[in-house]
Amino acid sequence: MERVRHTPPPTPQLNWAFFLDVDGTLLSLAKTPQAVLVEEPLLQLIASLHAACGGALALVSGRMISDLQDRIKLVQLPLAGLHGLERRDSSGRLWIHATPPAAKGAIKDALGPLLARQPALILEDKGLTLALHYRQAPVLGAYVHRLMGQLLRMHGQGLELQRGKFVVEIKPAGVDKGTAIGEYLAESPFKDRLPVFIGDDQNDEKGFATVNALGGVSIKVGNGPSCAHFRLPDVAAVRHWLGLALTG
């Protein structure tokens, strides 16, 4: 993985296929996943760009599709949730990759005593995944990563760790944002378009790698090592850049 180049991305074009992470990319991060704010100008930007590019825009997030839908409120928008485990295509069909329920239950039960001792840690049960957030207790980060790795080795056959900003998530192996992008690109209206993916953390690296392999535009938001080819500094810059597709 390389340091992100300081090269700004090229001007976006309406004949591209847009894949957008949500938290840290379109929305500023908050103390908890439930505390983020979705402003009306962002909703208008997404709706306008989705229409202008012929529907070739999808949100690709670690959130559940139901959560994305409640916040974004655009019923025709393609949504990939839980890092690709859930995917709603452009026609509204829902595709789901199942999780081994016994393994997930064993890990959740094992985390119970820790959560009782450390109320600043938040366990988010997303149905298909388990995400342990430590944003309110960053000093526990190294411990959380070690513990989740140990639980994965004990109970996690067929599962893998997904690391993000102040969160460690256990999810089914072999499905990620890169595979979700690949599935979209095999379908209309994304097919045969240049793909662009914008993300901000380690959860997005496989998406960047998929887009890079296809000669597309990969954009890292903020600092840090990444395989992305371009960088934007923050959420405001992402929104401005996307708006250029509508004004250029």
PDB file of C-alpha atoms in Angstrom:
ATOM      1  CA  MET A   1       0.000   0.000   0.000  1.00  0.00           C
ATOM      2  CA  GLU A   2       1.389   3.387  -0.974  1.00  0.00           C
ATOM      3  CA  ARG A   3       1.118   6.878   0.430  1.00  0.00           C
ATOM      4  CA  VAL A   4      -1.726   8.664  -1.301  1.00  0.00           C
ATOM      5  CA  ARG A   5      -0.527  10.985  -4.041  1.00  0.00           C
ATOM      6  CA  HIS A   6      -1.432  14.640  -3.666  1.00  0.00           C
ATOM      7  CA  THR A   7      -2.722  14.650  -7.239  1.00  0.00           C
ATOM      8  CA  PRO A   8      -6.294  15.978  -7.446  1.00  0.00           C
ATOM      9  CA  PRO A   9      -8.729  13.802  -9.393  1.00  0.00           C
ATOM     10  CA  PRO A  10      -9.760  14.684 -12.948  1.00  0.00           C
ATOM     11  CA  THR A  11     -13.006  16.550 -13.531  1.00  0.00           C
ATOM     12  CA  PRO A  12     -15.911  14.088 -13.171  1.00  0.00           C
ATOM     13  CA  GLN A  13     -17.889  13.150 -16.279  1.00  0.00           C
ATOM     14  CA  LEU A  14     -21.545  12.154 -16.524  1.00  0.00           C
ATOM     15  CA  ASN A  15     -20.683   9.049 -18.577  1.00  0.00           C
ATOM     16  CA  TRP A  16     -18.776   7.558 -15.641  1.00  0.00           C
ATOM     17  CA  ALA A  17     -20.102   5.046 -13.076  1.00  0.00           C
ATOM     18  CA  PHE A  18     -19.993   6.570  -9.584  1.00  0.00           C
ATOM     19  CA  PHE A  19     -19.524   4.455  -6.444  1.00  0.00           C
ATOM     20  CA  LEU A  20     -19.507   6.419  -3.201  1.00  0.00           C
ATOM     21  CA  ASP A  21     -18.731   5.463   0.377  1.00  0.00           C
ATOM     22  CA  VAL A  22     -20.906   7.297   2.914  1.00  0.00           C
ATOM     23  CA  ASP A  23     -19.405   7.868   6.382  1.00  0.00           C
ATOM     24  CA  GLY A  24     -16.253   9.953   6.172  1.00  0.00           C
ATOM     25  CA  THR A  25     -16.809  10.494   2.445  1.00  0.00           C
ATOM     26  CA  LEU A  26     -20.245  12.038   1.919  1.00  0.00           C
ATOM     27  CA  LEU A  27     -20.986  12.521   5.623  1.00  0.00           C
ATOM     28  CA  SER A  28     -18.723  13.798   8.382  1.00  0.00           C
ATOM     29  CA  LEU A  29     -18.016  11.254  11.096  1.00  0.00           C
ATOM     30  CA  ALA A  30     -19.781  11.506  14.463  1.00  0.00           C
ATOM     31  CA  LYS A  31     -19.308   9.932  17.901  1.00  0.00           C
ATOM     32  CA  THR A  32     -21.768   7.161  17.019  1.00  0.00           C
ATOM     33  CA  PRO A  33     -23.141   5.896  13.671  1.00  0.00           C
ATOM     34  CA  GLN A  34     -26.610   7.117  14.682  1.00  0.00           C
ATOM     35  CA  ALA A  35     -25.438  10.682  15.348  1.00  0.00           C
ATOM     36  CA  VAL A  36     -24.444  11.643  11.791  1.00  0.00           C
ATOM     37  CA  LEU A  37     -26.361  14.422  10.091  1.00  0.00           C
ATOM     38  CA  VAL A  38     -27.653  14.201   6.510  1.00  0.00           C
ATOM     39  CA  GLU A  39     -28.263  17.709   5.172  1.00  0.00           C
ATOM     40  CA  GLU A  40     -30.775  18.530   2.457  1.00  0.00           C
ATOM     41  CA  PRO A  41     -28.107  19.947   0.065  1.00  0.00           C
ATOM     42  CA  LEU A  42     -26.369  16.555   0.070  1.00  0.00           C
ATOM     43  CA  LEU A  43     -29.620  14.743  -0.730  1.00  0.00           C
ATOM     44  CA  GLN A  44     -30.221  17.149  -3.597  1.00  0.00           C
ATOM     45  CA  LEU A  45     -26.680  16.614  -4.908  1.00  0.00           C
ATOM     46  CA  ILE A  46     -27.008  12.819  -4.868  1.00  0.00           C
ATOM     47  CA  ALA A  47     -30.440  12.892  -6.505  1.00  0.00           C
ATOM     48  CA  SER A  48     -29.313  15.315  -9.200  1.00  0.00           C
ATOM     49  CA  LEU A  49     -26.134  13.420 -10.029  1.00  0.00           C
ATOM     50  CA  HIS A  50     -27.964  10.077 -10.045  1.00  0.00           C
ATOM     51  CA  ALA A  51     -30.448  11.430 -12.581  1.00  0.00           C
ATOM     52  CA  ALA A  52     -27.844  13.251 -14.680  1.00  0.00           C
ATOM     53  CA  CYS A  53     -25.604  10.189 -15.093  1.00  0.00           C
ATOM     54  CA  GLY A  54     -28.470   7.942 -16.143  1.00  0.00           C
ATOM     55  CA  GLY A  55     -28.732   6.111 -12.833  1.00  0.00           C
ATOM     56  CA  ALA A  56     -25.083   4.985 -12.758  1.00  0.00           C
ATOM     57  CA  LEU A  57     -24.502   6.012  -9.152  1.00  0.00           C
ATOM     58  CA  ALA A  58     -24.491   3.712  -6.126  1.00  0.00           C
ATOM     59  CA  LEU A  59     -23.691   4.163  -2.460  1.00  0.00           C
ATOM     60  CA  VAL A  60     -21.310   1.463  -1.189  1.00  0.00           C
ATOM     61  CA  SER A  61     -21.258   1.526   2.602  1.00  0.00           C
ATOM     62  CA  GLY A  62     -20.641  -0.412   5.768  1.00  0.00           C
ATOM     63  CA  ARG A  63     -24.115   0.567   6.956  1.00  0.00           C
ATOM     64  CA  MET A  64     -27.137  -1.650   6.471  1.00  0.00           C
ATOM     65  CA  ILE A  65     -29.280  -0.880   3.440  1.00  0.00           C
ATOM     66  CA  SER A  66     -32.243  -0.183   5.736  1.00  0.00           C
ATOM     67  CA  ASP A  67     -30.170   2.416   7.601  1.00  0.00           C
ATOM     68  CA  LEU A  68     -28.976   3.997   4.342  1.00  0.00           C
ATOM     69  CA  GLN A  69     -32.528   4.156   3.037  1.00  0.00           C
ATOM     70  CA  ASP A  70     -33.809   5.798   6.218  1.00  0.00           C
ATOM     71  CA  ARG A  71     -31.136   8.492   5.956  1.00  0.00           C
ATOM     72  CA  ILE A  72     -30.836   9.052   2.208  1.00  0.00           C
ATOM     73  CA  LYS A  73     -34.535   8.573   1.359  1.00  0.00           C
ATOM     74  CA  LEU A  74     -34.016   8.106  -2.398  1.00  0.00           C
ATOM     75  CA  VAL A  75     -35.993   4.978  -3.221  1.00  0.00           C
ATOM     76  CA  GLN A  76     -34.537   4.435  -6.696  1.00  0.00           C
ATOM     77  CA  LEU A  77     -30.892   4.743  -5.623  1.00  0.00           C
ATOM     78  CA  PRO A  78     -28.753   1.574  -5.863  1.00  0.00           C
ATOM     79  CA  LEU A  79     -27.338   0.763  -2.419  1.00  0.00           C
ATOM     80  CA  ALA A  80     -24.689  -1.718  -1.293  1.00  0.00           C
ATOM     81  CA  GLY A  81     -24.666  -2.236   2.469  1.00  0.00           C
ATOM     82  CA  LEU A  82     -22.519  -4.101   4.974  1.00  0.00           C
ATOM     83  CA  HIS A  83     -19.474  -3.832   2.692  1.00  0.00           C
ATOM     84  CA  GLY A  84     -21.283  -5.600  -0.134  1.00  0.00           C
ATOM     85  CA  LEU A  85     -23.088  -8.327   1.824  1.00  0.00           C
ATOM     86  CA  GLU A  86     -26.365  -6.607   0.925  1.00  0.00           C
ATOM     87  CA  ARG A  87     -26.841  -5.057  -2.505  1.00  0.00           C
ATOM     88  CA  ARG A  88     -29.839  -3.377  -4.084  1.00  0.00           C
ATOM     89  CA  ASP A  89     -29.445  -3.077  -7.838  1.00  0.00           C
ATOM     90  CA  SER A  90     -30.810  -0.381 -10.141  1.00  0.00           C
ATOM     91  CA  SER A  91     -34.070  -2.280 -10.632  1.00  0.00           C
ATOM     92  CA  GLY A  92     -34.662  -2.577  -6.881  1.00  0.00           C
ATOM     93  CA  ARG A  93     -33.764  -6.274  -6.524  1.00  0.00           C
ATOM     94  CA  LEU A  94     -32.007  -7.215  -3.285  1.00  0.00           C
ATOM     95  CA  TRP A  95     -29.008  -9.573  -3.222  1.00  0.00           C
ATOM     96  CA  ILE A  96     -27.696 -10.976   0.086  1.00  0.00           C
ATOM     97  CA  HIS A  97     -24.593 -12.984   1.042  1.00  0.00           C
ATOM     98  CA  ALA A  98     -25.422 -14.994   4.178  1.00  0.00           C
ATOM     99  CA  THR A  99     -23.434 -15.095   7.447  1.00  0.00           C
ATOM    100  CA  PRO A 100     -22.757 -18.315   9.446  1.00  0.00           C
ATOM    101  CA  PRO A 101     -25.198 -17.670  12.338  1.00  0.00           C
ATOM    102  CA  ALA A 102     -23.570 -19.957  14.929  1.00  0.00           C
ATOM    103  CA  ALA A 103     -20.162 -18.294  14.596  1.00  0.00           C
ATOM    104  CA  LYS A 104     -21.641 -14.820  14.820  1.00  0.00           C
ATOM    105  CA  GLY A 105     -23.679 -15.766  17.917  1.00  0.00           C
ATOM    106  CA  ALA A 106     -20.640 -17.219  19.687  1.00  0.00           C
ATOM    107  CA  ILE A 107     -18.606 -14.058  19.074  1.00  0.00           C
ATOM    108  CA  LYS A 108     -21.441 -11.819  20.240  1.00  0.00           C
ATOM    109  CA  ASP A 109     -21.843 -13.826  23.449  1.00  0.00           C
ATOM    110  CA  ALA A 110     -18.094 -13.676  24.113  1.00  0.00           C
ATOM    111  CA  LEU A 111     -18.143  -9.877  23.845  1.00  0.00           C
ATOM    112  CA  GLY A 112     -20.867  -9.519  26.482  1.00  0.00           C
ATOM    113  CA  PRO A 113     -18.571  -9.298  29.557  1.00  0.00           C
ATOM    114  CA  LEU A 114     -16.330  -6.730  27.840  1.00  0.00           C
ATOM    115  CA  LEU A 115     -19.271  -4.497  26.974  1.00  0.00           C
ATOM    116  CA  ALA A 116     -20.490  -4.691  30.565  1.00  0.00           C
ATOM    117  CA  ARG A 117     -17.065  -3.508  31.820  1.00  0.00           C
ATOM    118  CA  GLN A 118     -16.501  -0.898  29.119  1.00  0.00           C
ATOM    119  CA  PRO A 119     -19.734   1.015  28.367  1.00  0.00           C
ATOM    120  CA  ALA A 120     -17.843   3.386  26.024  1.00  0.00           C
ATOM    121  CA  LEU A 121     -17.489   0.505  23.561  1.00  0.00           C
ATOM    122  CA  ILE A 122     -20.461   0.060  21.240  1.00  0.00           C
ATOM    123  CA  LEU A 123     -21.342  -3.270  19.651  1.00  0.00           C
ATOM    124  CA  GLU A 124     -23.438  -2.798  16.519  1.00  0.00           C
ATOM    125  CA  ASP A 125     -25.256  -5.938  15.411  1.00  0.00           C
ATOM    126  CA  LYS A 126     -26.056  -5.368  11.746  1.00  0.00           C
ATOM    127  CA  GLY A 127     -27.653  -8.762  11.201  1.00  0.00           C
ATOM    128  CA  LEU A 128     -24.991 -10.080   8.831  1.00  0.00           C
ATOM    129  CA  THR A 129     -22.014  -8.554  10.684  1.00  0.00           C
ATOM    130  CA  LEU A 130     -20.850  -7.459  14.129  1.00  0.00           C
ATOM    131  CA  ALA A 131     -19.057  -4.102  14.457  1.00  0.00           C
ATOM    132  CA  LEU A 132     -17.276  -3.081  17.660  1.00  0.00           C
ATOM    133  CA  HIS A 133     -16.845   0.715  17.801  1.00  0.00           C
ATOM    134  CA  TYR A 134     -14.241   2.342  20.065  1.00  0.00           C
ATOM    135  CA  ARG A 135     -14.496   5.980  18.904  1.00  0.00           C
ATOM    136  CA  GLN A 136     -15.489   7.031  22.434  1.00  0.00           C
ATOM    137  CA  ALA A 137     -12.574   5.077  23.962  1.00  0.00           C
ATOM    138  CA  PRO A 138      -9.678   5.269  21.461  1.00  0.00           C
ATOM    139  CA  VAL A 139      -7.190   4.183  24.124  1.00  0.00           C
ATOM    140  CA  LEU A 140      -8.790   0.718  23.887  1.00  0.00           C
ATOM    141  CA  GLY A 141      -8.156   0.470  20.139  1.00  0.00           C
ATOM    142  CA  ALA A 142      -5.189  -1.917  20.242  1.00  0.00           C
ATOM    143  CA  TYR A 143      -6.988  -4.154  22.752  1.00  0.00           C
ATOM    144  CA  VAL A 144     -10.162  -4.228  20.629  1.00  0.00           C
ATOM    145  CA  HIS A 145      -8.190  -5.235  17.540  1.00  0.00           C
ATOM    146  CA  ARG A 146      -6.379  -8.023  19.409  1.00  0.00           C
ATOM    147  CA  LEU A 147      -9.576  -9.315  21.002  1.00  0.00           C
ATOM    148  CA  MET A 148     -11.548  -9.377  17.758  1.00  0.00           C
ATOM    149  CA  GLY A 149      -8.651 -11.196  16.095  1.00  0.00           C
ATOM    150  CA  GLN A 150      -8.642 -13.804  18.862  1.00  0.00           C
ATOM    151  CA  LEU A 151     -12.406 -14.309  18.649  1.00  0.00           C
ATOM    152  CA  LEU A 152     -12.154 -14.679  14.900  1.00  0.00           C
ATOM    153  CA  ARG A 153      -9.531 -17.416  15.249  1.00  0.00           C
ATOM    154  CA  MET A 154     -11.659 -19.214  17.870  1.00  0.00           C
ATOM    155  CA  HIS A 155     -15.096 -18.989  16.258  1.00  0.00           C
ATOM    156  CA  GLY A 156     -14.801 -17.367  12.865  1.00  0.00           C
ATOM    157  CA  GLN A 157     -14.595 -20.095  10.246  1.00  0.00           C
ATOM    158  CA  GLY A 158     -15.772 -18.472   7.027  1.00  0.00           C
ATOM    159  CA  LEU A 159     -15.494 -14.983   8.538  1.00  0.00           C
ATOM    160  CA  GLU A 160     -12.884 -12.218   8.370  1.00  0.00           C
ATOM    161  CA  LEU A 161     -12.008  -8.914  10.058  1.00  0.00           C
ATOM    162  CA  GLN A 162     -12.871  -5.580   8.459  1.00  0.00           C
ATOM    163  CA  ARG A 163     -11.005  -2.628  10.008  1.00  0.00           C
ATOM    164  CA  GLY A 164     -12.155   0.968   9.752  1.00  0.00           C
ATOM    165  CA  LYS A 165     -11.871   4.257  11.634  1.00  0.00           C
ATOM    166  CA  PHE A 166     -12.319   3.390  15.321  1.00  0.00           C
ATOM    167  CA  VAL A 167     -14.192   0.197  14.443  1.00  0.00           C
ATOM    168  CA  VAL A 168     -13.425  -3.491  13.926  1.00  0.00           C
ATOM    169  CA  GLU A 169     -16.054  -5.578  12.178  1.00  0.00           C
ATOM    170  CA  ILE A 170     -16.449  -9.334  11.753  1.00  0.00           C
ATOM    171  CA  LYS A 171     -18.056 -10.281   8.452  1.00  0.00           C
ATOM    172  CA  PRO A 172     -18.273 -13.163   5.959  1.00  0.00           C
ATOM    173  CA  ALA A 173     -15.051 -13.681   4.023  1.00  0.00           C
ATOM    174  CA  GLY A 174     -14.725 -13.084   0.301  1.00  0.00           C
ATOM    175  CA  VAL A 175     -17.316 -10.302  -0.006  1.00  0.00           C
ATOM    176  CA  ASP A 176     -16.277  -6.658   0.129  1.00  0.00           C
ATOM    177  CA  LYS A 177     -16.767  -3.275  -1.496  1.00  0.00           C
ATOM    178  CA  GLY A 178     -14.650  -4.377  -4.435  1.00  0.00           C
ATOM    179  CA  THR A 179     -16.888  -7.359  -5.180  1.00  0.00           C
ATOM    180  CA  ALA A 180     -19.971  -5.130  -4.852  1.00  0.00           C
ATOM    181  CA  ILE A 181     -18.542  -2.680  -7.384  1.00  0.00           C
ATOM    182  CA  GLY A 182     -17.725  -5.570  -9.719  1.00  0.00           C
ATOM    183  CA  GLU A 183     -21.296  -6.852  -9.484  1.00  0.00           C
ATOM    184  CA  TYR A 184     -22.694  -3.430 -10.346  1.00  0.00           C
ATOM    185  CA  LEU A 185     -20.336  -3.064 -13.306  1.00  0.00           C
ATOM    186  CA  ALA A 186     -21.737  -6.265 -14.800  1.00  0.00           C
ATOM    187  CA  GLU A 187     -25.212  -4.687 -14.890  1.00  0.00           C
ATOM    188  CA  SER A 188     -26.963  -1.799 -16.593  1.00  0.00           C
ATOM    189  CA  PRO A 189     -26.617   1.191 -16.255  1.00  0.00           C
ATOM    190  CA  PHE A 190     -23.074   0.775 -14.869  1.00  0.00           C
ATOM    191  CA  LYS A 191     -21.811  -1.622 -17.512  1.00  0.00           C
ATOM    192  CA  ASP A 192     -19.176  -0.319 -19.970  1.00  0.00           C
ATOM    193  CA  ARG A 193     -18.642   2.906 -18.016  1.00  0.00           C
ATOM    194  CA  LEU A 194     -15.410   4.121 -16.411  1.00  0.00           C
ATOM    195  CA  PRO A 195     -15.749   3.376 -12.684  1.00  0.00           C
ATOM    196  CA  VAL A 196     -14.914   5.912  -9.976  1.00  0.00           C
ATOM    197  CA  PHE A 197     -14.867   5.030  -6.292  1.00  0.00           C
ATOM    198  CA  ILE A 198     -14.436   7.476  -3.409  1.00  0.00           C
ATOM    199  CA  GLY A 199     -13.717   6.286   0.133  1.00  0.00           C
ATOM    200  CA  ASP A 200     -11.865   7.278   3.266  1.00  0.00           C
ATOM    201  CA  ASP A 201     -10.509   4.298   5.218  1.00  0.00           C
ATOM    202  CA  GLN A 202      -9.242   0.721   5.153  1.00  0.00           C
ATOM    203  CA  ASN A 203     -12.731  -0.591   4.433  1.00  0.00           C
ATOM    204  CA  ASP A 204     -12.452   1.038   1.006  1.00  0.00           C
ATOM    205  CA  GLU A 205      -9.083  -0.331  -0.121  1.00  0.00           C
ATOM    206  CA  LYS A 206     -10.524  -3.338  -1.952  1.00  0.00           C
ATOM    207  CA  GLY A 207     -12.888  -1.009  -3.758  1.00  0.00           C
ATOM    208  CA  PHE A 208      -9.926   1.128  -4.810  1.00  0.00           C
ATOM    209  CA  ALA A 209      -8.047  -1.966  -5.990  1.00  0.00           C
ATOM    210  CA  THR A 210     -10.988  -3.142  -8.098  1.00  0.00           C
ATOM    211  CA  VAL A 211     -11.365   0.265  -9.751  1.00  0.00           C
ATOM    212  CA  ASN A 212      -7.610   0.544 -10.339  1.00  0.00           C
ATOM    213  CA  ALA A 213      -7.539  -2.831 -12.071  1.00  0.00           C
ATOM    214  CA  LEU A 214     -10.195  -1.567 -14.468  1.00  0.00           C
ATOM    215  CA  GLY A 215      -8.365   1.664 -15.248  1.00  0.00           C
ATOM    216  CA  GLY A 216     -10.869   3.748 -13.289  1.00  0.00           C
ATOM    217  CA  VAL A 217     -10.596   6.674 -10.892  1.00  0.00           C
ATOM    218  CA  SER A 218      -9.905   5.832  -7.227  1.00  0.00           C
ATOM    219  CA  ILE A 219     -10.060   8.698  -4.726  1.00  0.00           C
ATOM    220  CA  LYS A 220      -8.963   8.613  -1.087  1.00  0.00           C
ATOM    221  CA  VAL A 221     -10.499  11.166   1.270  1.00  0.00           C
ATOM    222  CA  GLY A 222      -8.039  12.536   3.825  1.00  0.00           C
ATOM    223  CA  ASN A 223      -4.560  11.382   4.788  1.00  0.00           C
ATOM    224  CA  GLY A 224      -3.047   7.947   5.234  1.00  0.00           C
ATOM    225  CA  PRO A 225      -1.589   5.170   3.097  1.00  0.00           C
ATOM    226  CA  SER A 226      -3.773   3.848   0.291  1.00  0.00           C
ATOM    227  CA  CYS A 227      -3.689   2.272  -3.143  1.00  0.00           C
ATOM    228  CA  ALA A 228      -5.996   5.039  -4.416  1.00  0.00           C
ATOM    229  CA  HIS A 229      -4.576   7.105  -7.270  1.00  0.00           C
ATOM    230  CA  PHE A 230      -6.010  10.474  -6.221  1.00  0.00           C
ATOM    231  CA  ARG A 231      -6.948  12.362  -3.077  1.00  0.00           C
ATOM    232  CA  LEU A 232      -9.476  14.871  -1.808  1.00  0.00           C
ATOM    233  CA  PRO A 233      -8.922  16.457   1.619  1.00  0.00           C
ATOM    234  CA  ASP A 234     -12.350  16.165   3.241  1.00  0.00           C
ATOM    235  CA  VAL A 235     -16.117  15.694   2.912  1.00  0.00           C
ATOM    236  CA  ALA A 236     -16.655  19.254   1.665  1.00  0.00           C
ATOM    237  CA  ALA A 237     -14.137  18.698  -1.133  1.00  0.00           C
ATOM    238  CA  VAL A 238     -15.897  15.465  -2.148  1.00  0.00           C
ATOM    239  CA  ARG A 239     -19.238  17.241  -2.451  1.00  0.00           C
ATOM    240  CA  HIS A 240     -17.661  20.083  -4.424  1.00  0.00           C
ATOM    241  CA  TRP A 241     -15.932  17.648  -6.791  1.00  0.00           C
ATOM    242  CA  LEU A 242     -19.127  15.691  -7.428  1.00  0.00           C
ATOM    243  CA  GLY A 243     -20.938  18.948  -8.133  1.00  0.00           C
ATOM    244  CA  LEU A 244     -18.479  19.687 -10.936  1.00  0.00           C
ATOM    245  CA  ALA A 245     -20.105  16.883 -12.961  1.00  0.00           C
ATOM    246  CA  LEU A 246     -23.340  18.878 -12.930  1.00  0.00           C
ATOM    247  CA  THR A 247     -21.840  22.288 -13.670  1.00  0.00           C
ATOM    248  CA  GLY A 248     -19.067  21.333 -16.117  1.00  0.00           C
TER     249      GLY A 248
END
